[in-house]
Amino acid sequence: MTDPVYLDNAATTPLDPRVLEAMLPHLGGRRGNPSSLHAFGDSAREGLEEARAGVASLIGASPGEIVFTSGGTESDDLAVLGLARSAGPDKRHAVVSCVEHAAVREATKRLQSEGFEVSWIGVDEDGLVDPAEFAASLRRDTVLAAVMWANNEVGTVEPVLELADICAAKDVPFHADAVQAAGRVPIDVSETPVSTLALSGHKLYGPQGIGALYVREGVSLEPIVYGGGQEKGLRSGTENVVGIVGLGTAARLAREEMDDRVTHERELRDRIMAGVEEIPDVLVNGHRGRRLSNNVHLTVSGVQAESLVLFLDSLGYAVGSGSACSSGGHKASPVLLAMGLPEREAFSVVRITVGKDNTLEEVDDFLEAFSTAVAQLRELSPLYAG
Ligand code: PLP
C-alpha cells in the first residue's frame, strides 16, 4: 500500500529532516542546561541563542525580543493575560476578534471572569475584521487588542498592519497570533507595530510543543509561569533546548525558502480550488485574495464533515474537518458562525491544507478521490437533495 497523502498542514506540518538533524546533537552528548556555567551549559546556551536569532530573523525582530514558550497556545495566553494583568487598575477593557483561535479566545474569557470587559469584534462573510469597527471599539481604558494575522480555519489574512497602526496611534498594546501566517506571509515587526506576536514550531516544519512570543522592547508583561526566572523572567523553567534549536532552524529555513514555498503552495491550492468547484454545491469559504497560500476551506452541502474526512482517510488522504483544535468536538465552529454560515452548514466543512512537500500529482489524485467520496456520501445522504 502506498503512503497516505498528508493534506492537513494547518493542523501540524511534518518535521523537516534538516530540522531533525540540527536537533539531534542536543538530545545526545551535547546536552546541558543553558543556565550551567560549564562547557555543556555553554553548548546548550549557544544553541539557544542561535535559535533566538533564527526566530527573530523570520519576523524582523531583535533576538532579545524573543521569548521561548511551549507552543502557540502558551504564547497567546502569555500575551493576552500578561498584557492585561500588567496594566494599572484603570485599564479593564479588551478588544478581541470573534475569529481568534481558542488559545486567544479562552484566555480572553479568563480575563472576562477576572472582571475585564471585552468587545468582541465581528467579521464579514469572508472572515475579515473591519478596521473602522475595530478603531471605534478602542477606549481610553482598553488594555489590549488582539486580531490574528491569518485564520487557522478559513485562511483569511487580516489587515494587521492597519489594525496595529490604529492601536499604536492610540497607545493600545496589540497582539497578533501569527501561528499560521509565519513562513507564509512576510512579517516585519519593524514595520508593523505589534506589541506581541505568537509563533509555533509545529506549523513551520519544526517540532511540536515549542513556540515563541515576540515581545517588543519596552512592552511590559506579567508572566503566567513562575520559577527560576529564565527567559528574562517571562517564562520560568529549564528551556526545551532541543525544541528551541528545532524551532530556530525551522524559522531560518522558512525565511530562506518562503518565496518558493508560497509559489508552490499557491499552485497546488489553486488547482484544488478549481477542481472542487466543478462539483455541484461545493463552496469555498474565506477571502479569495487575502488568503493563506496553503488553505482550501470548503462547505460540501449534504455531506457530514466527519464522514467525508473518514472516507478520504480510507482512500489514503488526510484532510481536516473544520479547525484543527476543535476537531473531535461537536460544536459548530465559532469562526464559521461569526462569518454568517448557517449552523447546519457549519457541520459540512472540510479544510484541505497543502504543504511544501506535496506534489501536483498528489493533488490530481486527491481531486479524483474527493469527487468519488462526495458523490458516494451524497447518494447515501438524506440531507442532500442534489
Ligand atoms: N493559534 C493558531 C492560529 C493556531 O492555528 C494554533 C494551532 O492550531 C495555535 C494558536 C496553537 O498552537 P499550538 O498548537 O502550538 O499550541
Tab-separated table of N, CA and C in Angstrom, residues 60-200:
chain	number	residue	atom	x	y	z
A	60	GLY	N	11.788	39.950	11.550
A	60	GLY	CA	12.427	41.265	11.604
A	60	GLY	C	12.598	41.816	13.015
A	61	ALA	N	12.694	40.924	14.010
A	61	ALA	CA	12.833	41.359	15.408
A	61	ALA	C	14.295	41.327	15.834
A	62	SER	N	14.584	41.831	17.027
A	62	SER	CA	15.909	41.630	17.631
A	62	SER	C	15.836	40.349	18.443
A	63	PRO	N	16.936	39.591	18.502
A	63	PRO	CA	16.900	38.329	19.266
A	63	PRO	C	16.407	38.530	20.702
A	64	GLY	N	16.755	39.661	21.316
A	64	GLY	CA	16.361	39.898	22.708
A	64	GLY	C	14.858	40.060	22.900
A	65	GLU	N	14.119	40.165	21.795
A	65	GLU	CA	12.665	40.335	21.903
A	65	GLU	C	11.920	39.002	21.773
A	66	ILE	N	12.665	37.894	21.695
A	66	ILE	CA	12.033	36.576	21.513
A	66	ILE	C	12.025	35.809	22.837
A	67	VAL	N	10.846	35.356	23.253
A	67	VAL	CA	10.700	34.551	24.476
A	67	VAL	C	10.233	33.159	24.046
A	68	PHE	N	10.962	32.133	24.448
A	68	PHE	CA	10.537	30.774	24.072
A	68	PHE	C	9.482	30.257	25.047
A	69	THR	N	8.495	29.571	24.475
A	69	THR	CA	7.370	29.031	25.259
A	69	THR	C	7.140	27.577	24.832
A	70	SER	N	6.074	26.993	25.352
A	70	SER	CA	5.784	25.595	24.999
A	70	SER	C	4.942	25.476	23.731
A	71	GLY	N	4.629	26.588	23.065
A	71	GLY	CA	3.855	26.483	21.824
A	71	GLY	C	3.005	27.720	21.590
A	72	GLY	N	2.219	27.647	20.538
A	72	GLY	CA	1.372	28.783	20.181
A	72	GLY	C	0.380	29.110	21.279
A	73	THR	N	-0.175	28.085	21.897
A	73	THR	CA	-1.185	28.321	22.940
A	73	THR	C	-0.598	29.111	24.095
A	74	GLU	N	0.558	28.681	24.572
A	74	GLU	CA	1.156	29.408	25.701
A	74	GLU	C	1.554	30.817	25.293
A	75	SER	N	2.034	30.968	24.061
A	75	SER	CA	2.416	32.321	23.608
A	75	SER	C	1.203	33.240	23.614
A	76	ASP	N	0.078	32.748	23.094
A	76	ASP	CA	-1.150	33.557	23.091
A	76	ASP	C	-1.602	33.864	24.519
A	77	ASP	N	-1.572	32.850	25.370
A	77	ASP	CA	-2.006	33.053	26.764
A	77	ASP	C	-1.130	34.086	27.464
A	78	LEU	N	0.186	33.946	27.251
A	78	LEU	CA	1.110	34.882	27.904
A	78	LEU	C	0.847	36.310	27.427
A	79	ALA	N	0.583	36.452	26.133
A	79	ALA	CA	0.344	37.801	25.597
A	79	ALA	C	-0.948	38.385	26.170
A	80	VAL	N	-2.033	37.631	26.058
A	80	VAL	CA	-3.343	38.170	26.442
A	80	VAL	C	-3.402	38.403	27.963
A	81	LEU	N	-3.063	37.373	28.720
A	81	LEU	CA	-3.139	37.517	30.183
A	81	LEU	C	-2.049	38.460	30.680
A	82	GLY	N	-0.868	38.312	30.087
A	82	GLY	CA	0.286	39.095	30.541
A	82	GLY	C	0.118	40.580	30.303
A	83	LEU	N	-0.402	40.936	29.128
A	83	LEU	CA	-0.606	42.371	28.846
A	83	LEU	C	-1.679	42.933	29.775
A	84	ALA	N	-2.784	42.190	29.905
A	84	ALA	CA	-3.901	42.702	30.709
A	84	ALA	C	-3.519	42.846	32.177
A	85	ARG	N	-2.817	41.848	32.705
A	85	ARG	CA	-2.526	41.856	34.146
A	85	ARG	C	-1.400	42.813	34.509
A	86	SER	N	-0.634	43.247	33.500
A	86	SER	CA	0.468	44.152	33.843
A	86	SER	C	0.013	45.618	33.869
A	87	ALA	N	-1.205	45.863	33.391
A	87	ALA	CA	-1.675	47.259	33.337
A	87	ALA	C	-2.271	47.685	34.675
A	88	GLY	N	-2.447	48.970	34.811
A	88	GLY	CA	-2.994	49.508	36.062
A	88	GLY	C	-4.480	49.226	36.207
A	89	PRO	N	-5.051	49.509	37.397
A	89	PRO	CA	-6.448	49.178	37.683
A	89	PRO	C	-7.454	49.986	36.851
A	90	ASP	N	-6.984	51.054	36.190
A	90	ASP	CA	-7.920	51.856	35.384
A	90	ASP	C	-8.085	51.318	33.969
A	91	LYS	N	-7.340	50.248	33.635
A	91	LYS	CA	-7.437	49.674	32.274
A	91	LYS	C	-8.092	48.301	32.386
A	92	ARG	N	-9.364	48.229	32.043
A	92	ARG	CA	-10.122	46.990	32.290
A	92	ARG	C	-10.931	46.556	31.077
A	93	HIS	N	-10.466	46.918	29.876
A	93	HIS	CA	-11.259	46.624	28.675
A	93	HIS	C	-10.353	46.028	27.598
A	94	ALA	N	-10.842	44.979	26.919
A	94	ALA	CA	-10.053	44.361	25.841
A	94	ALA	C	-10.888	44.291	24.566
A	95	VAL	N	-10.211	44.357	23.427
A	95	VAL	CA	-10.863	44.268	22.118
A	95	VAL	C	-10.284	43.052	21.404
A	96	VAL	N	-11.137	42.088	21.115
A	96	VAL	CA	-10.638	40.817	20.557
A	96	VAL	C	-11.584	40.367	19.447
A	97	SER	N	-11.024	39.847	18.363
A	97	SER	CA	-11.896	39.434	17.260
A	97	SER	C	-12.609	38.126	17.586
A	98	CYS	N	-13.740	37.924	16.909
A	98	CYS	CA	-14.560	36.718	17.109
A	98	CYS	C	-13.967	35.500	16.431
A	99	VAL	N	-12.915	35.694	15.626
A	99	VAL	CA	-12.418	34.554	14.851
A	99	VAL	C	-11.078	34.049	15.362
A	100	GLU	N	-10.726	34.450	16.594
A	100	GLU	CA	-9.446	34.018	17.148
A	100	GLU	C	-9.422	32.515	17.402
A	101	HIS	N	-8.216	31.969	17.385
A	101	HIS	CA	-8.009	30.580	17.805
A	101	HIS	C	-8.424	30.452	19.277
A	102	ALA	N	-8.783	29.230	19.671
A	102	ALA	CA	-9.222	29.004	21.049
A	102	ALA	C	-8.199	29.506	22.076
A	103	ALA	N	-6.936	29.517	21.723
A	103	ALA	CA	-5.915	29.956	22.686
A	103	ALA	C	-6.167	31.408	23.105
A	104	VAL	N	-6.431	32.267	22.135
A	104	VAL	CA	-6.707	33.676	22.453
A	104	VAL	C	-8.125	33.811	23.021
A	105	ARG	N	-9.046	33.082	22.407
A	105	ARG	CA	-10.450	33.203	22.837
A	105	ARG	C	-10.618	32.809	24.304
A	106	GLU	N	-10.045	31.673	24.672
A	106	GLU	CA	-10.231	31.183	26.053
A	106	GLU	C	-9.460	32.051	27.054
A	107	ALA	N	-8.288	32.535	26.658
A	107	ALA	CA	-7.544	33.437	27.558
A	107	ALA	C	-8.356	34.718	27.776
A	108	THR	N	-9.024	35.165	26.706
A	108	THR	CA	-9.845	36.379	26.824
A	108	THR	C	-11.038	36.124	27.751
A	109	LYS	N	-11.630	34.926	27.626
A	109	LYS	CA	-12.755	34.607	28.523
A	109	LYS	C	-12.285	34.568	29.975
A	110	ARG	N	-11.042	34.132	30.149
A	110	ARG	CA	-10.470	34.119	31.503
A	110	ARG	C	-10.404	35.566	32.040
A	111	LEU	N	-10.001	36.478	31.147
A	111	LEU	CA	-9.962	37.892	31.568
A	111	LEU	C	-11.359	38.368	31.963
A	112	GLN	N	-12.346	37.948	31.166
A	112	GLN	CA	-13.734	38.345	31.495
A	112	GLN	C	-14.090	37.875	32.894
A	113	SER	N	-13.672	36.643	33.220
A	113	SER	CA	-14.025	36.110	34.544
A	113	SER	C	-13.270	36.857	35.641
A	114	GLU	N	-12.187	37.555	35.259
A	114	GLU	CA	-11.457	38.365	36.242
A	114	GLU	C	-12.003	39.797	36.301
A	115	GLY	N	-13.068	40.042	35.563
A	115	GLY	CA	-13.717	41.354	35.655
A	115	GLY	C	-13.413	42.298	34.506
A	116	PHE	N	-12.627	41.863	33.530
A	116	PHE	CA	-12.375	42.729	32.371
A	116	PHE	C	-13.608	42.724	31.465
A	117	GLU	N	-13.847	43.854	30.849
A	117	GLU	CA	-14.929	43.934	29.866
A	117	GLU	C	-14.314	43.667	28.488
A	118	VAL	N	-15.023	42.924	27.649
A	118	VAL	CA	-14.458	42.589	26.337
A	118	VAL	C	-15.399	43.026	25.220
A	119	SER	N	-14.842	43.710	24.212
A	119	SER	CA	-15.606	43.977	22.983
A	119	SER	C	-15.151	42.943	21.957
A	120	TRP	N	-16.069	42.041	21.598
A	120	TRP	CA	-15.745	41.027	20.588
A	120	TRP	C	-16.058	41.622	19.216
A	121	ILE	N	-15.047	41.680	18.364
A	121	ILE	CA	-15.225	42.323	17.067
A	121	ILE	C	-15.619	41.285	16.022
A	122	GLY	N	-16.711	41.569	15.318
A	122	GLY	CA	-17.203	40.627	14.311
A	122	GLY	C	-16.403	40.694	13.014
A	123	VAL	N	-16.782	39.848	12.068
A	123	VAL	CA	-16.110	39.809	10.765
A	123	VAL	C	-17.169	39.798	9.669
A	124	ASP	N	-16.745	40.064	8.434
A	124	ASP	CA	-17.697	39.960	7.318
A	124	ASP	C	-17.774	38.508	6.849
A	125	GLU	N	-18.482	38.268	5.746
A	125	GLU	CA	-18.718	36.868	5.336
A	125	GLU	C	-17.431	36.174	4.861
A	126	ASP	N	-16.372	36.956	4.633
A	126	ASP	CA	-15.087	36.350	4.255
A	126	ASP	C	-14.162	36.151	5.454
A	127	GLY	N	-14.642	36.586	6.625
A	127	GLY	CA	-13.821	36.422	7.824
A	127	GLY	C	-12.919	37.608	8.117
A	128	LEU	N	-13.164	38.737	7.430
A	128	LEU	CA	-12.299	39.917	7.618
A	128	LEU	C	-12.830	40.860	8.700
A	129	VAL	N	-11.922	41.318	9.538
A	129	VAL	CA	-12.248	42.355	10.525
A	129	VAL	C	-12.295	43.702	9.802
A	130	ASP	N	-13.255	44.544	10.188
A	130	ASP	CA	-13.369	45.872	9.584
A	130	ASP	C	-12.561	46.870	10.433
A	131	PRO	N	-11.515	47.469	9.854
A	131	PRO	CA	-10.668	48.381	10.645
A	131	PRO	C	-11.452	49.536	11.272
A	132	ALA	N	-12.501	50.012	10.595
A	132	ALA	CA	-13.255	51.142	11.160
A	132	ALA	C	-13.995	50.700	12.426
A	133	GLU	N	-14.608	49.522	12.368
A	133	GLU	CA	-15.312	48.999	13.552
A	133	GLU	C	-14.315	48.741	14.685
A	134	PHE	N	-13.175	48.220	14.297
A	134	PHE	CA	-12.115	47.932	15.271
A	134	PHE	C	-11.683	49.234	15.965
A	135	ALA	N	-11.417	50.264	15.150
A	135	ALA	CA	-10.944	51.543	15.702
A	135	ALA	C	-11.986	52.124	16.647
A	136	ALA	N	-13.263	52.015	16.249
A	136	ALA	CA	-14.336	52.611	17.049
A	136	ALA	C	-14.497	51.911	18.398
A	137	SER	N	-14.030	50.680	18.488
A	137	SER	CA	-14.238	49.941	19.736
A	137	SER	C	-13.136	50.205	20.772
A	138	LEU	N	-12.053	50.848	20.335
A	138	LEU	CA	-10.964	51.126	21.287
A	138	LEU	C	-11.379	52.255	22.229
A	139	ARG	N	-11.020	52.112	23.515
A	139	ARG	CA	-11.414	53.119	24.505
A	139	ARG	C	-10.179	53.577	25.295
A	140	ARG	N	-10.406	54.589	26.103
A	140	ARG	CA	-9.280	55.062	26.924
A	140	ARG	C	-8.826	54.009	27.922
A	141	ASP	N	-9.756	53.106	28.320
A	141	ASP	CA	-9.375	52.095	29.303
A	141	ASP	C	-9.057	50.741	28.643
A	142	THR	N	-8.812	50.742	27.306
A	142	THR	CA	-8.502	49.478	26.632
A	142	THR	C	-7.077	49.045	26.970
A	143	VAL	N	-6.985	47.826	27.455
A	143	VAL	CA	-5.697	47.333	27.931
A	143	VAL	C	-4.950	46.591	26.823
A	144	LEU	N	-5.706	45.993	25.897
A	144	LEU	CA	-5.087	45.310	24.770
A	144	LEU	C	-6.119	45.057	23.688
A	145	ALA	N	-5.605	44.875	22.469
A	145	ALA	CA	-6.444	44.426	21.356
A	145	ALA	C	-5.744	43.231	20.720
A	146	ALA	N	-6.543	42.269	20.229
A	146	ALA	CA	-5.940	41.087	19.598
A	146	ALA	C	-6.714	40.698	18.351
A	147	VAL	N	-5.998	40.624	17.238
A	147	VAL	CA	-6.561	40.091	15.995
A	147	VAL	C	-5.472	39.240	15.357
A	148	MET	N	-5.840	38.029	14.949
A	148	MET	CA	-4.840	37.115	14.407
A	148	MET	C	-4.362	37.553	13.027
A	149	TRP	N	-3.127	37.175	12.690
A	149	TRP	CA	-2.581	37.588	11.393
A	149	TRP	C	-3.291	36.824	10.283
A	150	ALA	N	-3.485	35.532	10.488
A	150	ALA	CA	-4.223	34.753	9.488
A	150	ALA	C	-4.998	33.664	10.209
A	151	ASN	N	-6.188	33.387	9.678
A	151	ASN	CA	-7.088	32.463	10.372
A	151	ASN	C	-6.736	31.002	10.091
A	152	ASN	N	-6.759	30.209	11.152
A	152	ASN	CA	-6.372	28.799	11.031
A	152	ASN	C	-7.430	27.937	10.359
A	153	GLU	N	-8.671	28.402	10.338
A	153	GLU	CA	-9.713	27.590	9.706
A	153	GLU	C	-9.866	27.954	8.236
A	154	VAL	N	-10.246	29.199	7.976
A	154	VAL	CA	-10.589	29.571	6.596
A	154	VAL	C	-9.441	30.243	5.843
A	155	GLY	N	-8.335	30.526	6.532
A	155	GLY	CA	-7.146	31.032	5.853
A	155	GLY	C	-7.148	32.512	5.531
A	156	THR	N	-8.178	33.242	5.971
A	156	THR	CA	-8.242	34.679	5.670
A	156	THR	C	-7.109	35.441	6.376
A	157	VAL	N	-6.439	36.312	5.615
A	157	VAL	CA	-5.339	37.106	6.162
A	157	VAL	C	-5.901	38.472	6.560
A	158	GLU	N	-5.783	38.807	7.825
A	158	GLU	CA	-6.395	40.039	8.352
A	158	GLU	C	-5.526	41.270	8.042
A	159	PRO	N	-6.147	42.466	8.033
A	159	PRO	CA	-5.370	43.691	7.744
A	159	PRO	C	-4.562	44.134	8.962
A	160	VAL	N	-3.614	43.317	9.345
A	160	VAL	CA	-2.929	43.523	10.626
A	160	VAL	C	-2.115	44.813	10.658
A	161	LEU	N	-1.504	45.168	9.531
A	161	LEU	CA	-0.714	46.403	9.523
A	161	LEU	C	-1.606	47.594	9.895
A	162	GLU	N	-2.780	47.646	9.253
A	162	GLU	CA	-3.715	48.738	9.515
A	162	GLU	C	-4.176	48.740	10.984
A	163	LEU	N	-4.515	47.555	11.474
A	163	LEU	CA	-5.025	47.438	12.851
A	163	LEU	C	-3.943	47.823	13.863
A	164	ALA	N	-2.729	47.356	13.606
A	164	ALA	CA	-1.629	47.657	14.532
A	164	ALA	C	-1.332	49.158	14.518
A	165	ASP	N	-1.421	49.779	13.335
A	165	ASP	CA	-1.205	51.231	13.254
A	165	ASP	C	-2.255	51.991	14.062
A	166	ILE	N	-3.508	51.527	13.956
A	166	ILE	CA	-4.596	52.178	14.705
A	166	ILE	C	-4.294	52.099	16.203
A	167	CYS	N	-3.853	50.929	16.652
A	167	CYS	CA	-3.557	50.751	18.081
A	167	CYS	C	-2.373	51.604	18.503
A	168	ALA	N	-1.345	51.624	17.646
A	168	ALA	CA	-0.144	52.403	18.008
A	168	ALA	C	-0.508	53.878	18.181
A	169	ALA	N	-1.385	54.365	17.284
A	169	ALA	CA	-1.772	55.786	17.365
A	169	ALA	C	-2.512	56.074	18.661
A	170	LYS	N	-3.194	55.055	19.206
A	170	LYS	CA	-3.959	55.281	20.437
A	170	LYS	C	-3.244	54.706	21.663
A	171	ASP	N	-2.015	54.237	21.443
A	171	ASP	CA	-1.216	53.724	22.549
A	171	ASP	C	-1.836	52.494	23.222
A	172	VAL	N	-2.481	51.647	22.409
A	172	VAL	CA	-3.076	50.421	22.943
A	172	VAL	C	-2.203	49.240	22.496
A	173	PRO	N	-1.740	48.396	23.418
A	173	PRO	CA	-0.941	47.229	23.008
A	173	PRO	C	-1.748	46.314	22.090
A	174	PHE	N	-1.085	45.815	21.032
A	174	PHE	CA	-1.773	44.978	20.044
A	174	PHE	C	-1.074	43.628	19.957
A	175	HIS	N	-1.864	42.556	20.106
A	175	HIS	CA	-1.303	41.197	19.977
A	175	HIS	C	-1.768	40.556	18.677
A	176	ALA	N	-0.820	39.958	17.945
A	176	ALA	CA	-1.161	39.233	16.716
A	176	ALA	C	-0.735	37.775	16.863
A	177	ASP	N	-1.687	36.879	16.644
A	177	ASP	CA	-1.384	35.455	16.596
A	177	ASP	C	-0.948	35.164	15.163
A	178	ALA	N	0.359	34.893	15.002
A	178	ALA	CA	0.883	34.663	13.649
A	178	ALA	C	1.258	33.197	13.448
A	179	VAL	N	0.613	32.326	14.221
A	179	VAL	CA	0.966	30.903	14.178
A	179	VAL	C	0.796	30.328	12.771
A	180	GLN	N	-0.288	30.685	12.086
A	180	GLN	CA	-0.496	30.141	10.733
A	180	GLN	C	0.161	31.016	9.669
A	181	ALA	N	0.347	32.285	9.977
A	181	ALA	CA	0.869	33.212	8.954
A	181	ALA	C	2.376	33.093	8.783
A	182	ALA	N	3.077	32.805	9.870
A	182	ALA	CA	4.541	32.832	9.815
A	182	ALA	C	5.071	31.838	8.783
A	183	GLY	N	5.968	32.308	7.956
A	183	GLY	CA	6.532	31.449	6.907
A	183	GLY	C	5.707	31.469	5.633
A	184	ARG	N	4.522	32.093	5.695
A	184	ARG	CA	3.657	32.166	4.503
A	184	ARG	C	3.382	33.612	4.090
A	185	VAL	N	3.379	34.482	5.091
A	185	VAL	CA	3.095	35.892	4.844
A	185	VAL	C	4.325	36.653	5.366
A	186	PRO	N	4.848	37.605	4.587
A	186	PRO	CA	6.003	38.346	5.115
A	186	PRO	C	5.610	39.105	6.389
A	187	ILE	N	6.383	38.925	7.430
A	187	ILE	CA	6.111	39.609	8.702
A	187	ILE	C	7.349	40.402	9.063
A	188	ASP	N	7.154	41.687	9.306
A	188	ASP	CA	8.284	42.511	9.707
A	188	ASP	C	7.824	43.428	10.835
A	189	VAL	N	8.220	43.080	12.044
A	189	VAL	CA	7.734	43.861	13.197
A	189	VAL	C	8.358	45.254	13.253
A	190	SER	N	9.374	45.493	12.407
A	190	SER	CA	9.914	46.862	12.393
A	190	SER	C	8.992	47.782	11.591
A	191	GLU	N	8.104	47.179	10.803
A	191	GLU	CA	7.149	47.998	10.034
A	191	GLU	C	5.718	47.892	10.566
A	192	THR	N	5.434	46.817	11.267
A	192	THR	CA	4.080	46.600	11.796
A	192	THR	C	4.153	46.692	13.319
A	193	PRO	N	3.536	47.727	13.894
A	193	PRO	CA	3.774	47.979	15.322
A	193	PRO	C	2.972	47.077	16.272
A	194	VAL	N	3.138	45.767	16.118
A	194	VAL	CA	2.531	44.860	17.099
A	194	VAL	C	3.332	44.952	18.396
A	195	SER	N	2.662	44.707	19.523
A	195	SER	CA	3.381	44.673	20.804
A	195	SER	C	3.895	43.274	21.058
A	196	THR	N	3.040	42.286	20.737
A	196	THR	CA	3.417	40.888	20.928
A	196	THR	C	2.927	40.102	19.707
A	197	LEU	N	3.580	38.956	19.459
A	197	LEU	CA	3.220	38.152	18.285
A	197	LEU	C	3.564	36.694	18.590
A	198	ALA	N	2.598	35.803	18.350
A	198	ALA	CA	2.768	34.395	18.725
A	198	ALA	C	3.194	33.537	17.531
A	199	LEU	N	4.111	32.598	17.799
A	199	LEU	CA	4.602	31.659	16.783
A	199	LEU	C	4.587	30.250	17.376
A	200	SER	N	4.519	29.259	16.495
A	200	SER	CA	4.525	27.870	16.955
A	200	SER	C	5.402	27.013	16.048
